[in-house]
Amino acid sequence: MHFLSFRFSPLFLMALSAPTLFLCACSDLPLWAVMQGEVSITDYQHFSNATIKRSEQESPLPLNPGTKLHLPEMIQGESFDETMERNGTIAFIVLQHGNIIVEHYYNGYNRDSMTTSFSVAKSVVSALVGIAIDEKKIAGVDDPITRYVPELLKNDRRFSKIKLRHLLEMRSGILFDDREGSPWSDAAIFYLTPDLQSKLAALKIEHAPDKVYHYSSGDTQLLGLIIQRATGMPLPDYLQKKIWQPMGAAYDASWSLDSSEHRVPKAFCCLNARAIDFARFGQMYLNNGKINGHQIVPPDWVKMSTEVHEHAANDPASRWNIENIDELGTAYYTWYWRRMPTIDPAADIKMRPGTDFYAEGLLGQVIYIAPEQDMVIVRVGDRWGDLPWTRLFSRIAQLNPG
């Protein structure tokens, strides 16, 4: 499940009267969103944005075209590139041993093309939490969130029971509708509102924390606010200083804001960058938080934030934060990352966590990390298409042991 997917039918758009369009333009549902009808990887063009400046010294990702990447067979009569392009892929990058093995762009895009990451941004927020804890700006994941957002106590004293850990695990118990397909879900409202702070201040409790896993972009937005208050820096500035420039990003990035007036970053979704720099971020995590000789994210945080954690619950989904259990997209949700399962039909426990992990966003934005093959795979797309992306990338890694 992902934070947002809204779509209006053509008949609905045709039926909109001028008064209706006016009301849309004056509400949290802006006119451009109604007329566009669905989310897009170029939505950042409609938002105010905070610039994240590139590094003065780009970290090297050497091109190694001599290494042949073994690919699985696709649809008969169609090449791999044709399949990728037909499924809406705009960038496909494979790194192995720190070298670029494949870097392809499709559908009119190129290396310079900026796109939004959607929920891949959550994994970046996770990294910033680990850095803030390492710097003693945040005491630890067991800090109550009301230490940083005390105004939530005015809504409900039970907010004091929620810890940063619960936000990271999507087990906060905060009421939040992350339902796909509705432009009036909480996630869609958070995406489009010009005043995120007022929406955060209105959050309510559904149940006690740590009972069940419930994917919630509201949890990440709260954590973004906590990082800002703990560090005394805007989230984009903290990313620039602590990750983007130290990791040797080749391009400027940006983080979309709710409005030019309030300037609250959309922490849960809207980090905008180039695919090659998302590959650098993946390489950094593959190297336990280090890139180009610099330790950027603490190695113990990389391990802790990407491993599967057990919780006190009876059913497997709640106990292990398992998404889409028994389906093709099954994954363990960790601290804003997902870990691939490994299946052994002959074992007593049929499914257990594998070694591969990944960041994933709406429309199939993926940073896939395969430690055993020393490989990073990045896919950026303007739609999901009909391929199970993470299963495909797992197969590609298996075919290329290095």
Short mmCIF file of C-alpha atoms in Angstrom, two decimals:
data_model
loop_
_atom_site.label_atom_id
_atom_site.label_comp_id
_atom_site.label_asym_id
_atom_site.label_seq_id
_atom_site.Cartn_x
_atom_site.Cartn_y
_atom_site.Cartn_z
CA MET A 1 0.00 0.00 0.00
CA HIS A 2 1.24 3.47 -0.80
CA PHE A 3 0.36 6.93 0.30
CA LEU A 4 -1.72 8.22 -2.56
CA SER A 5 -3.44 7.34 -5.79
CA PHE A 6 -6.38 9.38 -6.94
CA ARG A 7 -8.04 9.34 -10.30
CA PHE A 8 -11.13 11.05 -11.68
CA SER A 9 -13.08 9.51 -14.55
CA PRO A 10 -13.40 11.50 -17.80
CA LEU A 11 -17.17 11.65 -17.28
CA PHE A 12 -16.65 13.22 -13.86
CA LEU A 13 -14.34 15.84 -15.32
CA MET A 14 -16.77 16.61 -18.13
CA ALA A 15 -19.59 17.05 -15.62
CA LEU A 16 -17.75 19.66 -13.56
CA SER A 17 -19.52 22.99 -13.74
CA ALA A 18 -17.80 26.36 -13.45
CA PRO A 19 -18.98 26.81 -9.80
CA THR A 20 -17.62 23.35 -8.96
CA LEU A 21 -14.24 24.15 -10.48
CA PHE A 22 -14.18 27.39 -8.50
CA LEU A 23 -14.87 25.54 -5.24
CA CYS A 24 -12.12 23.03 -6.06
CA ALA A 25 -9.66 25.85 -6.65
CA CYS A 26 -10.53 27.40 -3.26
CA SER A 27 -10.28 24.17 -1.25
CA ASP A 28 -7.56 21.69 -0.39
CA LEU A 29 -8.23 20.08 -3.78
CA PRO A 30 -6.55 22.52 -6.20
CA LEU A 31 -7.80 23.02 -9.70
CA TRP A 32 -4.67 21.56 -11.33
CA ALA A 33 -5.17 18.28 -9.43
CA VAL A 34 -8.79 18.03 -10.54
CA MET A 35 -7.94 18.75 -14.17
CA GLN A 36 -4.90 16.45 -14.17
CA GLY A 37 -6.98 13.69 -12.64
CA GLU A 38 -4.15 11.60 -11.15
CA VAL A 39 -0.77 11.88 -9.49
CA SER A 40 2.32 12.33 -11.65
CA ILE A 41 6.08 12.10 -11.23
CA THR A 42 6.24 15.77 -12.32
CA ASP A 43 3.77 17.07 -9.71
CA TYR A 44 6.62 18.98 -8.08
CA GLN A 45 6.16 21.55 -10.84
CA HIS A 46 2.85 22.52 -9.21
CA PHE A 47 4.31 22.89 -5.71
CA SER A 48 6.61 25.32 -3.96
CA ASN A 49 9.98 23.63 -3.48
CA ALA A 50 13.05 23.98 -1.27
CA THR A 51 16.33 23.46 -3.14
CA ILE A 52 18.83 20.85 -1.95
CA LYS A 53 22.18 21.74 -3.46
CA ARG A 54 24.45 19.16 -5.01
CA SER A 55 27.93 18.31 -3.82
CA GLU A 56 30.90 20.32 -4.99
CA GLN A 57 32.64 17.00 -5.66
CA GLU A 58 30.57 14.30 -7.33
CA SER A 59 31.21 10.82 -5.98
CA PRO A 60 32.37 8.51 -8.77
CA LEU A 61 30.16 5.80 -10.21
CA PRO A 62 32.44 4.41 -12.91
CA LEU A 63 30.86 3.06 -16.07
CA ASN A 64 31.67 -0.59 -16.70
CA PRO A 65 30.03 -1.45 -20.03
CA GLY A 66 32.22 -4.54 -20.41
CA THR A 67 30.18 -6.42 -17.80
CA LYS A 68 27.20 -8.14 -19.38
CA LEU A 69 24.03 -8.01 -17.29
CA HIS A 70 22.11 -11.28 -17.53
CA LEU A 71 18.39 -10.60 -17.78
CA PRO A 72 15.37 -12.89 -17.45
CA GLU A 73 13.35 -13.72 -20.53
CA MET A 74 10.47 -11.35 -21.02
CA ILE A 75 7.38 -11.60 -23.21
CA GLN A 76 8.08 -13.61 -26.36
CA GLY A 77 9.00 -11.35 -29.24
CA GLU A 78 9.76 -8.38 -27.00
CA SER A 79 13.19 -7.25 -25.79
CA PHE A 80 13.86 -6.29 -22.19
CA ASP A 81 14.09 -2.61 -23.13
CA GLU A 82 10.80 -2.80 -25.04
CA THR A 83 9.12 -4.37 -22.01
CA MET A 84 10.52 -1.71 -19.71
CA GLU A 85 9.40 1.13 -21.97
CA ARG A 86 5.93 -0.32 -22.50
CA ASN A 87 5.50 -0.54 -18.72
CA GLY A 88 6.17 3.15 -18.18
CA THR A 89 9.80 2.96 -17.10
CA ILE A 90 11.73 6.18 -17.60
CA ALA A 91 15.01 5.22 -15.90
CA PHE A 92 16.66 1.87 -15.18
CA ILE A 93 20.07 1.78 -13.50
CA VAL A 94 22.06 -1.18 -12.23
CA LEU A 95 25.19 -0.80 -10.12
CA GLN A 96 27.42 -3.71 -9.19
CA HIS A 97 30.59 -3.44 -7.11
CA GLY A 98 30.08 0.34 -7.25
CA ASN A 99 30.18 0.46 -11.05
CA ILE A 100 27.41 1.36 -13.49
CA ILE A 101 26.55 -1.82 -15.41
CA VAL A 102 23.38 -0.47 -17.04
CA GLU A 103 22.00 3.06 -17.29
CA HIS A 104 19.05 3.31 -19.66
CA TYR A 105 16.39 6.00 -20.08
CA TYR A 106 13.08 5.66 -21.86
CA ASN A 107 10.00 7.58 -23.00
CA GLY A 108 11.84 10.82 -23.68
CA TYR A 109 13.66 11.09 -20.32
CA ASN A 110 17.41 11.31 -19.72
CA ARG A 111 19.96 11.56 -16.92
CA ASP A 112 19.10 15.23 -16.34
CA SER A 113 15.38 14.54 -15.82
CA MET A 114 14.09 15.31 -12.34
CA THR A 115 11.16 13.33 -10.97
CA THR A 116 9.54 12.89 -7.61
CA SER A 117 10.22 9.85 -5.49
CA PHE A 118 6.86 9.52 -3.74
CA SER A 119 7.29 7.18 -0.75
CA VAL A 120 10.96 6.50 -1.46
CA ALA A 121 11.30 9.76 0.48
CA LYS A 122 10.27 7.85 3.61
CA SER A 123 13.50 5.84 3.48
CA VAL A 124 15.47 9.11 3.30
CA VAL A 125 13.58 10.37 6.36
CA SER A 126 14.57 7.17 8.15
CA ALA A 127 18.24 7.87 7.39
CA LEU A 128 17.90 11.40 8.77
CA VAL A 129 16.41 10.05 12.00
CA GLY A 130 19.44 7.79 12.43
CA ILE A 131 21.82 10.69 11.86
CA ALA A 132 19.93 12.93 14.31
CA ILE A 133 20.13 10.21 16.97
CA ASP A 134 23.84 9.73 16.31
CA GLU A 135 24.33 13.47 16.76
CA LYS A 136 22.40 13.37 20.07
CA LYS A 137 19.79 15.73 18.62
CA ILE A 138 17.24 12.99 19.32
CA ALA A 139 17.72 10.82 22.40
CA GLY A 140 16.50 7.63 20.73
CA VAL A 141 13.62 5.80 19.11
CA ASP A 142 11.90 5.36 22.46
CA ASP A 143 11.45 9.10 22.89
CA PRO A 144 7.76 10.04 23.17
CA ILE A 145 6.67 12.10 20.19
CA THR A 146 5.13 14.71 22.50
CA ARG A 147 8.62 15.68 23.60
CA TYR A 148 8.87 17.33 20.18
CA VAL A 149 5.21 17.91 19.30
CA PRO A 150 3.63 18.80 22.67
CA GLU A 151 0.62 20.48 21.07
CA LEU A 152 -0.78 17.03 20.25
CA LEU A 153 -1.57 16.64 23.95
CA LYS A 154 -4.35 19.21 23.49
CA ASN A 155 -6.10 16.73 21.21
CA ASP A 156 -5.61 13.64 23.33
CA ARG A 157 -3.38 12.86 26.31
CA ARG A 158 -2.79 9.41 24.81
CA PHE A 159 -0.37 10.91 22.29
CA SER A 160 2.19 10.78 25.12
CA LYS A 161 2.23 6.97 24.77
CA ILE A 162 3.39 7.08 21.16
CA LYS A 163 7.15 6.76 20.61
CA LEU A 164 9.31 7.57 17.60
CA ARG A 165 9.71 3.81 17.19
CA HIS A 166 5.97 3.52 16.59
CA LEU A 167 6.11 6.14 13.83
CA LEU A 168 9.01 4.33 12.16
CA GLU A 169 7.19 1.01 12.30
CA MET A 170 3.81 2.42 11.16
CA ARG A 171 2.32 1.17 14.44
CA SER A 172 1.37 4.49 16.02
CA GLY A 173 -2.36 3.89 16.37
CA ILE A 174 -3.02 7.38 14.95
CA LEU A 175 -6.15 7.56 12.80
CA PHE A 176 -5.09 8.10 9.19
CA ASP A 177 -6.72 7.08 5.93
CA ASP A 178 -3.99 6.14 3.44
CA ARG A 179 -6.55 4.54 1.15
CA GLU A 180 -5.77 4.47 -2.56
CA GLY A 181 -8.23 5.73 -5.12
CA SER A 182 -9.83 8.59 -3.20
CA PRO A 183 -8.94 12.27 -3.63
CA TRP A 184 -10.45 12.91 -0.19
CA SER A 185 -8.40 10.42 1.82
CA ASP A 186 -6.10 11.82 4.51
CA ALA A 187 -3.11 11.00 2.31
CA ALA A 188 -4.51 12.95 -0.63
CA ILE A 189 -5.38 15.87 1.62
CA PHE A 190 -1.85 15.90 3.05
CA TYR A 191 -0.47 15.80 -0.49
CA LEU A 192 -2.51 18.76 -1.70
CA THR A 193 -3.12 20.98 1.33
CA PRO A 194 -1.40 24.39 1.49
CA ASP A 195 -1.25 24.10 5.31
CA LEU A 196 0.18 20.79 6.52
CA GLN A 197 0.75 22.03 10.04
CA SER A 198 -2.97 22.52 10.64
CA LYS A 199 -3.64 18.98 9.43
CA LEU A 200 -1.00 17.54 11.77
CA ALA A 201 -2.46 19.48 14.68
CA ALA A 202 -5.84 17.86 14.02
CA LEU A 203 -4.64 14.23 14.12
CA LYS A 204 -6.59 11.87 16.35
CA ILE A 205 -5.96 8.53 18.06
CA GLU A 206 -7.64 5.40 16.73
CA HIS A 207 -6.19 2.87 19.17
CA ALA A 208 -3.21 2.27 21.45
CA PRO A 209 0.22 2.10 19.77
CA ASP A 210 2.03 -1.09 18.74
CA LYS A 211 -1.14 -3.14 18.27
CA VAL A 212 -1.15 -3.50 14.49
CA TYR A 213 0.79 -2.43 11.43
CA HIS A 214 -1.07 0.25 9.47
CA TYR A 215 0.72 2.03 6.63
CA SER A 216 0.37 5.75 7.35
CA SER A 217 1.92 8.73 5.62
CA GLY A 218 0.80 10.78 8.61
CA ASP A 219 3.37 8.95 10.75
CA THR A 220 6.17 10.00 8.41
CA GLN A 221 4.96 13.58 8.22
CA LEU A 222 5.07 13.76 12.01
CA LEU A 223 8.58 12.35 12.02
CA GLY A 224 9.68 14.98 9.51
CA LEU A 225 8.41 17.68 11.86
CA ILE A 226 10.22 16.03 14.78
CA ILE A 227 13.52 16.03 12.86
CA GLN A 228 13.13 19.74 12.13
CA ARG A 229 12.39 20.64 15.73
CA ALA A 230 15.11 18.41 17.16
CA THR A 231 17.83 19.69 14.83
CA GLY A 232 16.65 23.29 14.50
CA MET A 233 16.98 22.98 10.71
CA PRO A 234 14.45 22.70 7.90
CA LEU A 235 14.28 19.13 6.65
CA PRO A 236 15.68 19.95 3.17
CA ASP A 237 18.63 21.81 4.72
CA TYR A 238 19.36 18.91 7.05
CA LEU A 239 19.29 16.49 4.12
CA GLN A 240 21.62 18.74 2.12
CA LYS A 241 24.13 19.07 4.95
CA LYS A 242 24.09 15.51 6.26
CA ILE A 243 23.48 13.32 3.19
CA TRP A 244 23.11 14.98 -0.21
CA GLN A 245 26.39 16.87 -0.29
CA PRO A 246 28.50 14.37 1.72
CA MET A 247 27.39 11.47 -0.50
CA GLY A 248 28.57 13.38 -3.59
CA ALA A 249 25.23 14.00 -5.29
CA ALA A 250 25.76 15.06 -8.90
CA TYR A 251 22.60 17.17 -9.16
CA ASP A 252 20.57 19.60 -7.12
CA ALA A 253 17.41 18.07 -5.67
CA SER A 254 14.36 19.64 -4.07
CA TRP A 255 11.75 18.87 -1.46
CA SER A 256 8.21 19.96 -2.20
CA LEU A 257 6.52 22.21 0.36
CA ASP A 258 2.90 22.66 1.29
CA SER A 259 2.98 26.33 0.21
CA SER A 260 5.28 29.32 -0.15
CA GLU A 261 3.58 30.81 2.91
CA HIS A 262 4.00 27.94 5.40
CA ARG A 263 6.99 26.14 3.82
CA VAL A 264 6.38 22.78 5.52
CA PRO A 265 8.16 19.96 3.60
CA LYS A 266 5.99 17.06 2.46
CA ALA A 267 8.22 14.62 4.34
CA PHE A 268 6.16 11.57 3.47
CA CYS A 269 6.42 11.77 -0.28
CA CYS A 270 8.01 14.55 -2.20
CA LEU A 271 11.77 14.45 -2.52
CA ASN A 272 12.56 15.27 -6.15
CA ALA A 273 15.85 14.20 -7.74
CA ARG A 274 17.57 12.37 -10.61
CA ALA A 275 17.69 8.61 -10.85
CA ILE A 276 21.50 8.53 -10.73
CA ASP A 277 21.51 10.22 -7.32
CA PHE A 278 18.89 7.80 -6.01
CA ALA A 279 21.36 5.12 -7.13
CA ARG A 280 24.06 6.83 -5.04
CA PHE A 281 21.74 6.75 -2.03
CA GLY A 282 21.23 3.03 -2.60
CA GLN A 283 24.97 2.47 -2.93
CA MET A 284 25.48 4.24 0.37
CA TYR A 285 23.05 1.85 2.09
CA LEU A 286 24.62 -1.14 0.36
CA ASN A 287 27.93 -0.01 1.89
CA ASN A 288 26.45 0.20 5.40
CA GLY A 289 26.04 3.97 5.28
CA LYS A 290 29.40 4.77 3.67
CA ILE A 291 30.18 6.15 0.24
CA ASN A 292 33.32 7.62 -1.30
CA GLY A 293 35.20 6.99 1.95
CA HIS A 294 32.71 8.94 4.09
CA GLN A 295 30.55 7.37 6.80
CA ILE A 296 27.27 9.25 6.35
CA VAL A 297 24.57 7.13 7.98
CA PRO A 298 25.67 5.25 11.13
CA PRO A 299 26.21 1.56 10.23
CA ASP A 300 24.22 0.33 13.23
CA TRP A 301 21.28 2.45 12.04
CA VAL A 302 21.49 0.97 8.54
CA LYS A 303 21.31 -2.50 10.07
CA MET A 304 18.58 -1.69 12.59
CA SER A 305 16.38 0.24 10.19
CA THR A 306 16.39 -2.45 7.51
CA GLU A 307 16.02 -5.56 9.66
CA VAL A 308 12.71 -7.19 10.59
CA HIS A 309 11.47 -6.54 14.12
CA GLU A 310 9.19 -8.83 16.11
CA HIS A 311 6.15 -7.44 17.94
CA ALA A 312 3.77 -8.82 20.54
CA ALA A 313 0.93 -10.15 18.38
CA ASN A 314 -0.60 -13.47 17.43
CA ASP A 315 -1.15 -13.17 13.68
CA PRO A 316 1.97 -13.11 11.47
CA ALA A 317 1.10 -9.85 9.70
CA SER A 318 0.88 -7.88 12.94
CA ARG A 319 3.76 -9.74 14.57
CA TRP A 320 6.24 -9.15 11.74
CA ASN A 321 4.80 -6.13 9.88
CA ILE A 322 4.07 -8.25 6.82
CA GLU A 323 2.37 -6.55 3.87
CA ASN A 324 0.21 -8.38 1.31
CA ILE A 325 0.73 -11.74 2.95
CA ASP A 326 0.37 -14.70 0.55
CA GLU A 327 0.39 -12.35 -2.44
CA LEU A 328 3.01 -11.55 -5.09
CA GLY A 329 3.93 -8.27 -3.38
CA THR A 330 4.56 -9.77 0.06
CA ALA A 331 7.19 -7.86 2.04
CA TYR A 332 8.29 -7.15 5.58
CA TYR A 333 7.96 -3.46 6.45
CA THR A 334 10.87 -2.27 8.60
CA TRP A 335 11.75 1.34 9.50
CA TYR A 336 10.59 2.93 6.24
CA TRP A 337 12.23 0.20 4.18
CA ARG A 338 10.88 -3.12 2.94
CA ARG A 339 12.66 -6.45 3.15
CA MET A 340 12.12 -9.21 0.62
CA PRO A 341 10.95 -12.59 1.91
CA THR A 342 12.56 -15.88 1.07
CA ILE A 343 10.25 -18.86 0.57
CA ASP A 344 11.10 -22.45 1.51
CA PRO A 345 8.06 -24.73 1.04
CA ALA A 346 9.87 -27.63 2.75
CA ALA A 347 10.68 -25.72 5.95
CA ASP A 348 8.53 -25.54 9.08
CA ILE A 349 8.44 -21.77 8.65
CA LYS A 350 7.59 -21.29 4.97
CA MET A 351 8.55 -17.62 4.78
CA ARG A 352 11.31 -15.72 6.49
CA PRO A 353 13.16 -12.44 5.83
CA GLY A 354 15.63 -12.51 2.97
CA THR A 355 18.74 -10.37 2.59
CA ASP A 356 17.47 -7.98 -0.12
CA PHE A 357 15.72 -4.77 0.92
CA TYR A 358 14.30 -1.80 -0.92
CA ALA A 359 12.66 1.61 -0.86
CA GLU A 360 9.46 1.87 -2.86
CA GLY A 361 7.15 4.65 -3.97
CA LEU A 362 3.94 5.12 -5.90
CA LEU A 363 3.97 4.35 -9.65
CA GLY A 364 6.88 1.95 -9.14
CA GLN A 365 9.76 4.09 -7.92
CA VAL A 366 12.25 1.57 -6.48
CA ILE A 367 15.75 1.56 -4.98
CA TYR A 368 16.52 -2.16 -4.68
CA ILE A 369 19.56 -3.37 -2.73
CA ALA A 370 20.92 -6.92 -3.07
CA PRO A 371 23.85 -7.27 -0.63
CA GLU A 372 24.83 -10.81 -1.64
CA GLN A 373 25.37 -9.69 -5.24
CA ASP A 374 26.79 -6.28 -4.23
CA MET A 375 24.11 -4.75 -6.43
CA VAL A 376 21.81 -1.71 -6.51
CA ILE A 377 18.91 -1.46 -8.95
CA VAL A 378 16.94 1.75 -9.49
CA ARG A 379 13.72 1.96 -11.46
CA VAL A 380 11.82 5.22 -12.00
CA GLY A 381 8.50 5.16 -13.82
CA ASP A 382 5.49 7.24 -14.73
CA ARG A 383 3.15 4.31 -13.99
CA TRP A 384 3.27 0.88 -12.37
CA GLY A 385 2.81 -1.11 -15.54
CA ASP A 386 2.07 -4.83 -15.18
CA LEU A 387 5.42 -6.11 -13.87
CA PRO A 388 6.09 -7.13 -10.24
CA TRP A 389 9.15 -4.88 -10.02
CA THR A 390 10.78 -6.13 -6.84
CA ARG A 391 10.36 -9.78 -7.89
CA LEU A 392 11.94 -8.92 -11.24
CA PHE A 393 14.88 -7.19 -9.54
CA SER A 394 15.34 -10.13 -7.20
CA ARG A 395 15.58 -12.40 -10.24
CA ILE A 396 18.06 -10.08 -11.96
CA ALA A 397 20.27 -10.12 -8.85
CA GLN A 398 20.15 -13.93 -8.71
CA LEU A 399 21.18 -14.14 -12.37
CA ASN A 400 24.21 -11.91 -11.75
CA PRO A 401 26.13 -13.19 -8.71
CA GLY A 402 29.09 -11.00 -9.65
#
